[in-house]
Amino acid sequence: MVKQDRARKPRIGLFVTCVVDLMRPSVGFAAVKLLENAGCTVEVPEQTCCGQPTYNSGDRATTRSIAERTITEFRGYDYVVAPSGSCAAMIKAHYPELFADDPNWLPRANELAARTFELTSFLVDVLGVTRVDATFDGAVTYHDSCSGLRELGVRSQPRKLLASVEGLTLVEMEESDVCCGFGGTFAVKYSEISGAIVEAKAKHVVAAGAPTLLAGDLGCLLNMAGKLSRDGEPVRVRHVAEILAGMTDDPPIGVAKEAQRTGKEAAR
């Protein structure tokens, strides 16, 4: 554990993730708000991918190159925080494995791994946050993404924070801890299997009866939102950070801004 000088604010290097950067920047802004509200100073160093797609595809040479850049760019921060269990797990669990035979880079990989955390885990387990200043009118259900749950032990932390959101009710779905079928490149390599898995997941989401689905990994959310949309299900899909930060002005995942505006006008 990194020793923190309590007389100053923790300096955070935010690992935005490439999917958030390209597909849902609001998640990154929500993460910044949550961290700053918790008393941190947040910076976003130059970054690209964590290397997980190439790692899962067996391209260790490219992954090492990506990892070396990440390790270098995130030097000097007290902590590295990612609004993604899969990206945080890549850095925390797999960078040390990647450099296991390299005495030059292994100590650096271990050092970075020791101060890298998934967002809700960092807020709860490191900073001791128990409440957030947010409101949300309605019921939600929550999907536990595989990497965050199985590699980082992220399960109770998002639920603890959601319990403090005024007006929010959490309805647990059946098999919330079962894969959604995304798995990064798995969905591309094994599309039929992936499709069958997300079909089962979508049924559990709908059966829960909550109008909103939350999770902590954007890849999983995009996968589930796509399936629910194709099935004609009206479930709204959001990253948990957006709810915890009270930043829900942007439309749910997969909903165009024009469609959201039209829907609001029709409800008047």
XYZ file of C-alpha atoms in Angstrom:
268
model
C 0.000 0.000 0.000
C 1.267 3.458 -0.881
C 1.961 5.611 2.172
C -0.081 8.779 1.877
C 0.760 12.120 3.462
C -2.587 13.042 5.016
C -1.598 16.720 5.047
C -2.082 16.947 1.277
C -4.580 15.733 -1.257
C -3.861 12.386 -2.906
C -2.592 12.961 -6.443
C -4.474 10.699 -8.831
C -3.505 9.693 -12.339
C -6.804 8.872 -14.016
C -6.588 6.004 -16.469
C -9.544 7.037 -18.601
C -9.592 3.858 -20.750
C -9.774 3.999 -24.526
C -13.402 2.849 -24.642
C -14.502 5.653 -22.316
C -12.453 8.181 -24.257
C -13.904 7.168 -27.603
C -17.424 6.032 -26.732
C -18.562 7.612 -23.437
C -16.443 10.547 -22.216
C -19.089 11.381 -19.603
C -17.842 8.395 -17.575
C -14.403 9.969 -17.368
C -15.834 13.297 -16.243
C -17.974 11.498 -13.653
C -14.877 9.742 -12.316
C -13.071 13.064 -12.002
C -16.001 14.572 -10.097
C -16.202 11.639 -7.686
C -12.482 11.703 -6.997
C -12.350 15.469 -6.537
C -15.384 15.372 -4.232
C -13.496 12.784 -2.190
C -10.607 15.209 -1.735
C -8.237 14.157 -4.511
C -6.292 16.077 -7.095
C -6.904 14.456 -10.467
C -4.662 14.575 -13.519
C -4.994 12.796 -16.861
C -1.563 11.969 -18.271
C -1.023 11.073 -21.918
C -2.236 7.535 -22.453
C -3.543 4.987 -24.911
C -4.876 1.466 -24.304
C -3.961 -0.684 -21.293
C -2.980 -3.440 -23.721
C -5.690 -5.917 -22.832
C -6.898 -6.623 -26.420
C -3.403 -7.511 -27.626
C -2.690 -9.443 -24.423
C -5.834 -11.541 -24.828
C -4.926 -12.128 -28.478
C -1.511 -13.509 -27.544
C 0.542 -10.607 -28.893
C 2.931 -10.236 -25.975
C 5.440 -8.037 -27.820
C 2.906 -5.307 -28.611
C 1.405 -5.603 -25.134
C 4.800 -5.105 -23.507
C 5.372 -1.985 -25.592
C 1.996 -0.585 -24.513
C 2.617 -1.533 -20.883
C 6.048 0.096 -20.832
C 4.517 3.351 -22.025
C 1.757 3.146 -19.415
C 4.232 2.447 -16.635
C 6.327 5.414 -17.729
C 3.431 7.861 -18.125
C 1.941 7.059 -14.724
C 5.112 7.465 -12.679
C 4.896 9.820 -9.715
C 1.194 9.598 -8.938
C 0.059 8.477 -5.517
C -2.559 6.278 -7.126
C -3.788 5.271 -10.561
C -7.563 4.920 -10.804
C -9.645 3.543 -13.667
C -13.437 3.541 -14.098
C -13.097 -0.019 -15.370
C -12.440 -3.274 -13.575
C -10.975 -4.885 -16.685
C -8.407 -2.155 -17.372
C -7.465 -1.869 -13.708
C -7.082 -5.649 -13.542
C -4.893 -5.645 -16.643
C -2.482 -3.244 -14.954
C -2.745 -4.696 -11.474
C -2.830 -8.421 -12.210
C -1.320 -8.921 -15.647
C 1.455 -6.343 -16.000
C 3.529 -8.195 -13.368
C 2.900 -11.459 -15.245
C 3.876 -9.810 -18.509
C 7.275 -8.753 -17.142
C 7.897 -11.776 -14.924
C 11.106 -12.624 -16.822
C 12.378 -9.046 -17.075
C 14.359 -7.882 -13.998
C 14.452 -4.335 -15.359
C 10.719 -3.811 -15.870
C 9.219 -6.196 -13.291
C 9.886 -3.915 -10.275
C 8.274 -1.016 -12.150
C 5.278 -3.143 -13.097
C 4.845 -4.296 -9.499
C 5.124 -0.738 -8.221
C 2.431 0.489 -10.602
C 0.226 -2.509 -9.808
C 0.400 -1.737 -6.092
C -1.098 1.719 -6.550
C -3.681 0.935 -9.239
C -7.373 0.588 -8.365
C -10.814 0.364 -9.913
C -12.831 3.522 -9.202
C -15.441 2.303 -6.684
C -12.897 0.109 -4.922
C -10.565 3.072 -4.539
C -13.313 5.304 -3.165
C -14.514 2.747 -0.619
C -11.464 0.645 0.250
C -8.709 3.269 0.093
C -10.412 6.595 0.801
C -13.127 5.197 3.071
C -15.960 6.942 1.218
C -19.367 5.718 2.396
C -21.680 8.307 0.856
C -21.971 10.311 -2.342
C -23.884 13.511 -2.953
C -26.279 12.344 -5.658
C -29.948 11.692 -6.297
C -31.627 9.329 -8.716
C -35.343 8.742 -8.965
C -35.979 5.093 -9.648
C -34.886 1.476 -9.458
C -31.680 0.088 -10.920
C -30.183 -3.353 -11.304
C -26.448 -4.061 -11.315
C -24.219 -6.325 -13.400
C -20.933 -7.460 -11.858
C -18.338 -7.377 -14.614
C -16.030 -10.372 -14.680
C -12.582 -8.796 -14.322
C -13.568 -6.417 -11.556
C -15.350 -9.150 -9.623
C -12.980 -12.063 -10.070
C -9.598 -10.369 -10.317
C -10.112 -7.344 -8.051
C -12.909 -8.362 -5.674
C -15.209 -5.516 -6.727
C -18.740 -6.355 -5.651
C -19.811 -4.712 -2.394
C -18.141 -1.364 -3.131
C -20.462 -0.070 -5.884
C -23.479 -1.327 -3.943
C -22.338 0.465 -0.797
C -22.086 3.740 -2.693
C -25.370 3.224 -4.545
C -27.112 2.718 -1.203
C -26.303 6.339 -0.365
C -27.886 7.770 -3.530
C -31.097 9.504 -2.544
C -34.185 8.080 -4.270
C -32.393 5.067 -5.740
C -33.556 1.500 -5.179
C -31.275 -1.409 -6.086
C -33.028 -4.515 -7.400
C -30.675 -7.471 -7.713
C -31.016 -9.493 -10.895
C -30.598 -13.242 -11.048
C -27.013 -14.267 -11.840
C -25.679 -10.738 -11.583
C -22.177 -12.209 -11.317
C -22.368 -14.191 -14.579
C -20.559 -12.929 -17.692
C -22.427 -10.743 -20.188
C -20.598 -12.323 -23.113
C -18.401 -9.362 -24.044
C -14.950 -10.372 -22.858
C -13.198 -7.930 -25.170
C -11.896 -9.869 -28.169
C -13.886 -12.925 -27.033
C -17.029 -11.365 -28.509
C -15.250 -11.108 -31.856
C -13.565 -14.516 -31.860
C -16.555 -16.450 -30.550
C -19.521 -14.374 -31.634
C -22.076 -17.199 -31.445
C -21.122 -18.107 -27.883
C -20.997 -14.435 -26.928
C -24.441 -13.905 -28.408
C -25.907 -16.790 -26.421
C -24.384 -15.474 -23.193
C -25.667 -11.919 -23.647
C -29.097 -13.260 -24.578
C -29.317 -14.998 -21.200
C -27.993 -11.899 -19.451
C -30.573 -9.657 -21.144
C -33.375 -11.923 -19.963
C -32.171 -11.596 -16.365
C -31.919 -7.815 -16.733
C -35.486 -7.551 -18.009
C -36.803 -9.997 -15.395
C -35.395 -7.826 -12.600
C -37.951 -5.191 -13.566
C -35.695 -2.189 -12.976
C -35.821 0.542 -15.638
C -32.051 1.137 -15.450
C -29.084 -1.215 -15.761
C -25.720 -0.262 -14.249
C -22.222 -1.741 -14.366
C -18.651 -0.611 -13.875
C -17.211 -1.586 -17.257
C -18.203 0.257 -20.397
C -17.460 -2.686 -22.688
C -19.992 -4.807 -20.836
C -22.498 -1.961 -20.875
C -22.168 -1.429 -24.624
C -22.654 -5.149 -25.192
C -25.745 -5.387 -23.000
C -27.208 -2.105 -24.262
C -26.889 -3.336 -27.827
C -28.697 -6.585 -27.080
C -31.475 -4.882 -25.116
C -31.950 -2.372 -27.917
C -32.128 -5.076 -30.581
C -34.737 -6.869 -28.493
C -36.800 -3.694 -28.239
C -36.435 -3.534 -24.455
C -36.725 -0.031 -22.935
C -34.123 -0.610 -20.212
C -31.805 2.387 -19.852
C -28.111 1.579 -19.521
C -25.532 3.676 -17.665
C -22.105 3.421 -16.089
C -22.325 3.381 -12.292
C -19.995 6.404 -12.060
C -22.553 8.590 -13.838
C -25.197 7.768 -11.230
C -22.826 8.159 -8.276
C -21.660 11.538 -9.574
C -25.204 12.718 -10.275
C -24.292 13.245 -13.927
C -27.239 11.920 -15.902
C -27.895 14.799 -18.303
C -26.396 12.838 -21.171
C -28.744 10.212 -22.647
C -28.332 6.569 -21.643
C -25.891 4.429 -23.578
C -27.150 3.797 -27.092
C -29.731 6.603 -27.030
C -29.177 9.596 -29.282
C -29.467 13.063 -27.751
C -32.226 13.950 -30.196
C -34.199 10.867 -29.135
C -33.822 11.822 -25.480
C -35.019 15.361 -26.156
C -38.036 14.117 -28.133
C -38.923 11.681 -25.371
C -38.853 14.430 -22.746
C -41.070 16.654 -24.860
C -43.579 13.852 -25.396
C -43.770 13.295 -21.652
C -44.773 16.890 -20.982
